[in-house]
């Protein structure tokens, strides 16, 4: 079966750095997405990785290791508005997105 | 430019009823996907349409059906509603047909089945 695992919830302090991990087992791989979803809102795109390595975009970075079936999302200089759920999703061999359950990130002052 | 628009935003139905959800993609986007998101979980893929053709179908019963119109808008239909169909139904559009492109989500239609 296909499976994507991420921690259910994480807590971090404003101004700090947090790393949200995602491991996956899917039938094929055509890329990995990270989305941010605030409570009651639609997901919004953060990043897309298809090759190994680190992609940096402002305060957010995403890393991929295809051999390990592993990715992480790194958030720096945390702000209160970063409190949200972060969803990891993998595009499988049929080009269907398989989603993790999301990691709820709580930012404390 | 308008983003992805969905209607209705909220609706309440009873078991056994039928529901139709509507989605208008971003102008110029030809691909529309539907997802079901139960509270506390990630979205589950239901359907993808591109150029009015079904390109993918998730693991949902035949009670779920969809179609895409010539203007690329889409409808999701669910028959014989069950309590477990209560969820947020998200529509996403992209300019690509293979989902590699960034997905742009609408605000969703929140369905409650009583």
Short mmCIF file of C-alpha atoms in Angstrom, two decimals:
data_model
loop_
_atom_site.label_atom_id
_atom_site.label_comp_id
_atom_site.label_asym_id
_atom_site.label_seq_id
_atom_site.Cartn_x
_atom_site.Cartn_y
_atom_site.Cartn_z
CA UNK A 1 0.00 0.00 0.00
CA UNK A 2 0.90 3.63 -0.19
CA UNK A 3 1.81 5.44 2.98
CA UNK A 4 2.95 8.89 3.99
CA UNK A 5 3.97 9.55 7.58
CA UNK A 6 4.41 12.86 9.32
CA UNK A 7 4.20 13.83 12.98
CA UNK A 8 0.71 14.73 14.12
CA UNK A 9 1.65 17.84 16.02
CA UNK A 10 4.72 19.95 16.80
CA UNK A 11 5.26 22.98 19.01
CA UNK A 12 7.90 25.66 18.51
CA UNK A 13 8.74 29.13 19.77
CA UNK A 14 8.40 32.36 17.83
CA UNK A 15 11.71 33.26 16.18
CA UNK A 16 13.05 29.71 16.34
CA UNK A 17 13.60 27.05 13.65
CA UNK A 18 11.48 23.92 13.20
CA UNK A 19 11.91 20.88 10.95
CA UNK A 20 8.87 18.86 9.91
CA UNK A 21 9.71 15.39 8.62
CA UNK A 22 7.87 13.28 6.08
CA UNK A 23 8.58 9.68 5.09
CA UNK A 24 6.84 7.99 2.22
CA UNK A 25 6.28 4.62 0.60
CA UNK A 26 4.47 4.96 -2.70
CA UNK A 27 4.07 3.14 -5.99
CA UNK A 28 6.42 5.27 -8.01
CA UNK A 29 7.57 8.80 -7.44
CA UNK A 30 7.11 11.89 -9.54
CA UNK A 31 7.80 14.53 -6.97
CA UNK A 32 6.94 15.65 -3.46
CA UNK A 33 4.91 18.69 -2.47
CA UNK A 34 4.56 20.64 0.75
CA UNK A 35 1.38 22.60 1.35
CA UNK A 36 0.35 24.89 4.20
CA UNK A 37 -3.21 24.83 5.46
CA UNK A 38 -4.58 27.27 8.02
CA UNK A 39 -7.59 26.09 9.99
CA UNK A 40 -10.76 26.32 7.94
CA UNK A 41 -8.91 27.35 4.79
CA UNK A 42 -7.72 25.68 1.60
CA UNK A 43 -4.15 24.35 1.28
CA UNK A 44 -1.63 26.68 -0.34
CA UNK A 45 1.47 25.56 -2.20
CA UNK A 46 4.85 25.87 -0.48
CA UNK A 47 7.34 23.73 -2.42
CA UNK A 48 7.93 20.97 -4.94
CA UNK A 49 10.97 18.64 -4.95
CA UNK A 50 11.67 16.02 -7.58
CA UNK A 51 15.48 15.81 -7.32
CA UNK A 52 17.53 15.10 -4.22
CA UNK A 53 18.72 18.07 -2.29
CA UNK A 54 17.61 21.26 -0.65
CA UNK A 55 15.32 23.86 -2.19
CA UNK A 56 15.32 27.20 -0.40
CA UNK A 57 12.56 29.77 -0.71
CA UNK A 58 12.79 32.60 1.77
CA UNK A 59 12.19 31.42 5.33
CA UNK A 60 11.08 28.01 4.09
CA UNK A 61 13.31 25.23 2.73
CA UNK A 62 12.44 21.71 1.61
CA UNK A 63 14.77 18.74 1.39
CA UNK A 64 14.36 15.45 -0.46
CA UNK A 65 16.18 12.12 -0.36
CA UNK A 66 14.57 9.72 -2.83
CA UNK A 67 16.75 6.78 -1.78
CA UNK A 68 15.53 7.13 1.80
CA UNK A 69 11.93 8.05 0.94
CA UNK A 70 12.34 11.10 3.13
CA UNK A 71 11.69 14.80 3.02
CA UNK A 72 11.64 17.63 5.49
CA UNK A 73 10.29 21.15 5.56
CA UNK A 74 12.44 23.64 7.44
CA UNK A 75 10.87 26.83 8.73
CA UNK A 76 13.18 29.57 10.00
CA UNK A 77 12.50 32.72 12.02
CA UNK A 78 9.11 31.40 13.00
CA UNK A 79 6.23 33.85 13.14
CA UNK A 80 2.87 33.45 14.84
CA UNK A 81 1.20 33.36 11.41
CA UNK A 82 3.12 30.14 10.66
CA UNK A 83 0.75 28.31 13.00
CA UNK A 84 -0.98 25.96 10.59
CA UNK A 85 -1.04 22.39 9.35
CA UNK A 86 1.71 21.37 6.95
CA UNK A 87 0.82 18.68 4.45
CA UNK A 88 3.29 16.45 2.65
CA UNK A 89 2.05 14.94 -0.64
CA UNK A 90 3.72 12.59 -3.12
CA UNK A 91 2.89 12.30 -6.81
CA UNK A 92 2.82 8.57 -7.54
CA UNK A 93 3.43 6.63 -10.77
CA UNK A 94 -0.15 7.35 -11.90
CA UNK A 95 0.40 11.06 -11.29
CA UNK A 96 -2.05 10.97 -8.41
CA UNK A 97 -1.26 12.96 -5.29
CA UNK A 98 -1.06 10.88 -2.14
CA UNK A 99 -1.36 13.06 0.95
CA UNK A 100 -0.12 12.71 4.48
CA UNK A 101 -2.46 13.55 7.36
CA UNK A 102 -0.62 16.78 8.02
CA UNK A 103 1.45 18.15 10.89
CA UNK A 104 -0.22 20.73 13.08
CA UNK A 105 2.40 23.32 14.02
CA UNK A 106 1.75 25.40 17.11
CA UNK A 107 3.84 28.53 17.56
CA UNK A 108 4.20 29.92 21.08
CA UNK A 109 5.35 33.47 21.88
CA UNK B 1 -7.79 37.37 -11.61
CA UNK B 2 -10.25 35.23 -9.71
CA UNK B 3 -8.91 32.14 -8.04
CA UNK B 4 -10.63 28.77 -7.93
CA UNK B 5 -14.23 29.26 -6.89
CA UNK B 6 -16.45 26.61 -5.37
CA UNK B 7 -20.12 26.54 -4.52
CA UNK B 8 -21.87 26.11 -2.25
CA UNK B 9 -19.47 26.89 0.61
CA UNK B 10 -21.56 25.06 3.20
CA UNK B 11 -24.47 22.68 2.93
CA UNK B 12 -26.39 20.26 5.07
CA UNK B 13 -28.01 17.13 3.68
CA UNK B 14 -29.65 14.05 5.13
CA UNK B 15 -28.71 10.43 4.54
CA UNK B 16 -29.82 9.10 1.18
CA UNK B 17 -29.97 12.48 -0.49
CA UNK B 18 -27.92 13.60 -3.46
CA UNK B 19 -25.53 16.55 -3.67
CA UNK B 20 -23.88 18.47 -6.52
CA UNK B 21 -20.79 20.56 -5.87
CA UNK B 22 -19.46 23.03 -8.40
CA UNK B 23 -16.02 24.36 -9.22
CA UNK B 24 -14.69 27.02 -11.56
CA UNK B 25 -10.94 26.80 -12.19
CA UNK B 26 -8.55 29.67 -12.62
CA UNK B 27 -8.89 31.19 -16.06
CA UNK B 28 -6.66 29.30 -18.48
CA UNK B 29 -6.40 26.19 -16.31
CA UNK B 30 -7.64 23.06 -18.03
CA UNK B 31 -7.14 20.54 -15.24
CA UNK B 32 -9.50 20.16 -12.29
CA UNK B 33 -9.09 17.73 -9.41
CA UNK B 34 -11.45 16.90 -6.57
CA UNK B 35 -10.40 15.93 -3.06
CA UNK B 36 -12.23 14.91 0.10
CA UNK B 37 -10.75 16.09 3.39
CA UNK B 38 -12.11 14.72 6.60
CA UNK B 39 -11.36 16.80 9.70
CA UNK B 40 -7.86 16.14 10.99
CA UNK B 41 -6.74 14.25 7.90
CA UNK B 42 -5.06 15.06 4.63
CA UNK B 43 -7.01 15.37 1.39
CA UNK B 44 -8.00 12.15 -0.38
CA UNK B 45 -7.95 12.18 -4.18
CA UNK B 46 -11.33 11.57 -5.82
CA UNK B 47 -11.09 12.56 -9.49
CA UNK B 48 -8.99 14.46 -11.97
CA UNK B 49 -10.26 15.86 -15.27
CA UNK B 50 -8.29 17.40 -18.09
CA UNK B 51 -9.80 18.74 -21.26
CA UNK B 52 -13.14 17.20 -20.26
CA UNK B 53 -11.66 13.71 -19.97
CA UNK B 54 -11.25 11.75 -16.76
CA UNK B 55 -7.54 11.34 -16.13
CA UNK B 56 -7.63 9.71 -12.73
CA UNK B 57 -9.98 8.23 -10.18
CA UNK B 58 -9.29 7.59 -6.51
CA UNK B 59 -10.59 4.79 -4.33
CA UNK B 60 -14.14 6.04 -3.94
CA UNK B 61 -17.42 4.17 -4.54
CA UNK B 62 -19.50 4.61 -7.67
CA UNK B 63 -21.81 6.91 -5.72
CA UNK B 64 -19.21 9.56 -6.53
CA UNK B 65 -19.15 10.91 -10.07
CA UNK B 66 -17.88 14.02 -11.76
CA UNK B 67 -17.69 15.75 -15.09
CA UNK B 68 -15.94 18.69 -16.69
CA UNK B 69 -17.65 21.13 -19.01
CA UNK B 70 -16.34 22.82 -22.18
CA UNK B 71 -15.52 25.95 -20.15
CA UNK B 72 -13.39 23.69 -17.85
CA UNK B 73 -15.68 24.13 -14.86
CA UNK B 74 -16.55 20.93 -13.07
CA UNK B 75 -19.22 19.25 -10.99
CA UNK B 76 -18.85 16.56 -8.34
CA UNK B 77 -21.96 14.51 -7.67
CA UNK B 78 -22.51 12.24 -4.71
CA UNK B 79 -25.56 9.98 -4.55
CA UNK B 80 -27.12 8.14 -1.63
CA UNK B 81 -25.27 10.21 0.94
CA UNK B 82 -23.87 8.51 4.02
CA UNK B 83 -22.90 10.05 7.34
CA UNK B 84 -19.28 9.31 6.46
CA UNK B 85 -19.48 11.59 3.44
CA UNK B 86 -19.40 14.57 5.78
CA UNK B 87 -16.20 16.38 4.86
CA UNK B 88 -14.63 19.36 3.18
CA UNK B 89 -14.63 18.85 -0.58
CA UNK B 90 -11.78 20.66 -2.24
CA UNK B 91 -11.41 21.50 -5.89
CA UNK B 92 -7.99 22.29 -7.30
CA UNK B 93 -7.00 23.52 -10.72
CA UNK B 94 -3.71 23.49 -12.54
CA UNK B 95 -2.47 24.33 -15.98
CA UNK B 96 -0.87 20.92 -16.41
CA UNK B 97 -2.53 17.60 -17.15
CA UNK B 98 -0.20 15.43 -15.12
CA UNK B 99 -0.49 17.12 -11.75
CA UNK B 100 3.17 18.13 -11.78
CA UNK B 101 2.11 21.71 -11.92
CA UNK B 102 1.25 23.59 -8.76
CA UNK B 103 -2.28 22.97 -7.57
CA UNK B 104 -4.43 25.96 -6.72
CA UNK B 105 -7.21 25.10 -4.30
CA UNK B 106 -10.60 26.64 -3.83
CA UNK B 107 -11.92 27.35 -0.35
CA UNK B 108 -13.91 24.14 -0.44
CA UNK B 109 -17.49 23.04 0.08
CA UNK B 110 -18.18 21.83 3.59
CA UNK B 111 -20.79 19.08 3.48
CA UNK B 112 -22.56 17.89 6.59
CA UNK B 113 -24.70 14.77 6.32
CA UNK B 114 -27.22 14.25 9.11
#
